[in-house]
Amino acid sequence: MKKWILAAAISIAISGCAHEATTSSSLPDGVTLLETVQASDAIGIPYKKYQLENGLTVILHQDSSDPLVHVDVTYHVGSAREVAGRSGFAHLFEHMMFQGSQNVGDEQHFKVITEAGGTLNGTTNTDRTNYFETVPSNQLEKMLWLESDRMGFLLPALTSEKFEVQRETVKNERAQRIDNQPYGRLNERFNQAMFPAGHPYSWPVIGWPEDLERATVDDVRNFFKRWYGPNNATLTIGGDFDEVQTLAMVNKYFGELARGPEVNADPKTPVSLDKTRYISMEDKVHLPLVYMGFPTVYARHQDEAALDLLANILGGGKTSLLYKNLVKDGFAVQASVGHPCQELSCRLTLFALANPASGANLADLEQKITDSIAEFEQRGVTDDDLQKVKVQFESDTIYGMQSVKGKVSTLAYNQTFFDNPNMVASDLERYASVTKEDVMRVFNKYIKDKPMVVMSVVPEGAKQLIAKPDNFTPTMLPIAEEAVTGTENVRQITSSFDRTVMPKVGDAPVLKVPQLWTASLANGIEVMGTESNETPTVELLIYLEGGNRLPEMDKAGLASITASMLNESTEKRTTEELAGALEMLGSRISFGASATQSYIQVSSLTENLTPTLAILQEKLFSPAFAEADFERLKQQEIQGLQHQESDPNFLASRGFSSLLYGDDSHLSANAGGTLETVSGLTLDDVKQFYQQQYKAGNAQMVVVSDLNQQEIMPSLAVFEQWQGQTNEPMALPPLPKLAGGTIYIIDKPDAAQSVIKMGKRALPYDATGNYFKAFLMNYPLGGAFNSRINLNLREDKGYTYGARTGFNGNDLTGRFEASASVRSDVTAESVTEFINEIKQFQKDGMTEEELAFMRSSISQGKALDYETPYQKAGFMRIIQRYKLADDFTEQQADIVENITAKELNQLAAEQLKLSEMIIVIVGDKQAISPKLEALGYPIKVIK
């Protein structure tokens, strides 16, 4: 494919060579330029790399295509820096770093960035913790002030009270993401068997519950001292900024921070197993699962690329061996192979979800996987195997860099772990140079006849389904006496300037709203598009009005299964042949369906658009609708629906929608249908729905590309053969009367958390009327991280990992919904807090301060709305579907600027009446009922 630089042109400020920049008098004292990478013929990201005297690495990547900047601070510390019995510190510290610092008040970090119109987050894994924010470009200095203050001045603000609240928040996060999720504990159990006792990957990133309990605030203080110094961090900035000015600001805020203890890389010791280890666990799941793994190498080892290719051949999609032998033949609902790599170790993992229709014995499934591995040895590696994986890697690299955040994340990752941000081109070369012999060599070295870990996860009470009896028990090491060592010489500095003064910001950047064009194909299909030169790609979305709203209620799920059938074989080629053809192009075509529409999503490199659209034509106009495909997909859909019955969030959403809209309404129907409706579907139903739904009269198109209108419209002319008239919209049944003030319980025995949803029917979508104004009204109540409800339930009380409220609507109706997953023992208390917060807001409304916060956040946040092709496509789809004026965002901006607190508070009084709201709770009925009954509300148990 053609070579292409993944960035806008570098500005004059960084266009000089490294020598010229190094001797420039504009470089601040204490800042050293280490490297300059400019645009070239190879795929890559232009940047400059600097270092401060205290060891902080600074990477600057300029991209003026959008008026925003993305700031990333990555610390080379993750759970691998912890010790036995003291797990969870790195992740806990991710939370603590948002709790204010010496010069930034409690809860102010989120407030400052949100008010600036930005987004932010932090993540932790085994090897690093990163904090990042995307903001309008005029807010950059404020971000540097915030990040530097928590790097250098966190400890004076770290109190026991904050520590206890965040420990509870982490425990809630663990309950929500792990303990209360089907298969949630799989990875932590598997890693205990895969890695030796004491290996830094043998404990979970989030920590063992007992380790979190024994942690002290002094442990946390020492963890910060040991690992959060500037010499263990990389600051990466990408976007629209002035380089000289930015370097001066970086040096001002970070340059005087004290260097931390020296940090050495952990050894990359090979992991080996003495024999195949079998482990198992019972879980609240429907489908038995077998998960197998072989230890291999480590990230960027010379064998990593060949192992990645091996994983793709074995189980990387519909052309893989596991798909053919397990999924296609009906033994598994899902099966795949991966080769996840971390700094210290990689592993090749294989998993399969058993299909009960073919017997759910995991010993048989393990044998099928083993037979597939043996088949690979006999089959070998083909030229197509190598070509498709190499093309996929190159296209994924380009797709992954359609945003400044994607490019910044790549630079930060490569610098943190390999001391070299400039690895995009070398990575592509690494994969391009893999040979058939390389793949067979790594297969023989790491996989063939090698011991592995085999984990069985089976439904409670179904131990007889495991692959083999357990033969491994993890060794429990003594708890380390000290959680952290090496902090003796850490010092606190006194700043040379007043850090309590928040930096002022410059003028707001000029908003770059996409320039749109509209056209029609000869058959009347409307097309809306925009040109985007960030990457040489095309994003085409075709929407067809109807979806799950189109068939009768007794055929709910038909839209979804028809879309799935269109992802399968055609009259000319098999599913596998089509998948292989797309892989060779680095393209993606996906049919899907939602509650109100069916859709087709196409992603293609621009140079491969014509053959990609030829495949789409084949799939759209000549589907095979093979009986074997239908029976397999139907069985998968049924098993997926049964699996959802173990997901508390699904149960809550289904129960809430049914109460709001009635069981006989399309508005409450799950897009995937029900066990009863899907079981009754036939292939003839699919064929009839295809004729009804996939017609030109139902279709509209949105396209984002580096091609202009005149260049891309001829390519879309292939759809002019499409015919058919628009369907008449379906009439909906009358809406049920809500029993406001009633609590409905859906029993989930032994649930680790309770899922709460409360709300009412509300306004249908509109872009500039009361629906939009309700969004503004709700913002300080539950629409932002630092909203009243989230600060109450998460930050003040530690009841939940997150709580929110919001209005959601379409062209027919809408809803107001408040939701949270909370600790089971505080279910009633959480309901009380929701009620009190909504009641007070409905009565008194927002304050003038909250109004100003909302205005600032929403108006400035518009600078972030149109960066990626996907964002641009979503923006156009709203205009297209709801027939909005192209300048509707200007009308919204005028509303945000001029609406009064009185008008918004009147809307709150009308829309937030608690007497009209119902409450749905999914949890352990026996445990939560006594306290709920004491609240005095009517309670009903539903299924």
PDB file of N, CA and C in Angstrom, residues 136 181 283 299 437 475 593 688 801 812 873:
ATOM      1  N   PRO A 136      -9.924  21.791  25.031  1.00  0.00           N
ATOM      2  CA  PRO A 136      -9.690  22.826  24.025  1.00  0.00           C
ATOM      3  C   PRO A 136      -8.263  23.365  24.165  1.00  0.00           C
ATOM      4  N   GLN A 181     -19.947  -9.968  37.866  1.00  0.00           N
ATOM      5  CA  GLN A 181     -20.000 -10.203  36.428  1.00  0.00           C
ATOM      6  C   GLN A 181     -19.765 -11.673  36.113  1.00  0.00           C
ATOM      7  N   ASP A 283     -19.466 -20.765  38.720  1.00  0.00           N
ATOM      8  CA  ASP A 283     -19.824 -19.347  38.654  1.00  0.00           C
ATOM      9  C   ASP A 283     -21.296 -19.232  38.274  1.00  0.00           C
ATOM     10  N   ALA A 299       6.889  -8.513  25.644  1.00  0.00           N
ATOM     11  CA  ALA A 299       6.595  -7.503  24.627  1.00  0.00           C
ATOM     12  C   ALA A 299       7.855  -7.099  23.871  1.00  0.00           C
ATOM     13  N   GLU A 437       8.552 -19.962   8.034  1.00  0.00           N
ATOM     14  CA  GLU A 437       9.465 -20.711   8.901  1.00  0.00           C
ATOM     15  C   GLU A 437       9.471 -20.134  10.305  1.00  0.00           C
ATOM     16  N   THR A 475       0.300 -21.397  45.534  1.00  0.00           N
ATOM     17  CA  THR A 475       1.062 -21.239  46.763  1.00  0.00           C
ATOM     18  C   THR A 475       0.839 -19.848  47.320  1.00  0.00           C
ATOM     19  N   ALA A 593     -28.221  -4.450  13.828  1.00  0.00           N
ATOM     20  CA  ALA A 593     -29.580  -3.928  14.011  1.00  0.00           C
ATOM     21  C   ALA A 593     -29.744  -3.437  15.435  1.00  0.00           C
ATOM     22  N   GLN A 688     -38.140 -13.024   4.428  1.00  0.00           N
ATOM     23  CA  GLN A 688     -39.203 -12.034   4.300  1.00  0.00           C
ATOM     24  C   GLN A 688     -38.796 -10.694   4.902  1.00  0.00           C
ATOM     25  N   TYR A 801     -19.209   2.685  42.432  1.00  0.00           N
ATOM     26  CA  TYR A 801     -18.124   3.082  41.546  1.00  0.00           C
ATOM     27  C   TYR A 801     -18.541   4.257  40.672  1.00  0.00           C
ATOM     28  N   LEU A 812     -39.800   8.836  18.967  1.00  0.00           N
ATOM     29  CA  LEU A 812     -41.096   8.409  19.489  1.00  0.00           C
ATOM     30  C   LEU A 812     -41.326   8.799  20.937  1.00  0.00           C
ATOM     31  N   ALA A 873     -19.147  11.212  11.635  1.00  0.00           N
ATOM     32  CA  ALA A 873     -20.271  10.435  11.107  1.00  0.00           C
ATOM     33  C   ALA A 873     -21.475  10.533  12.036  1.00  0.00           C
TER      34      ALA A 873
END
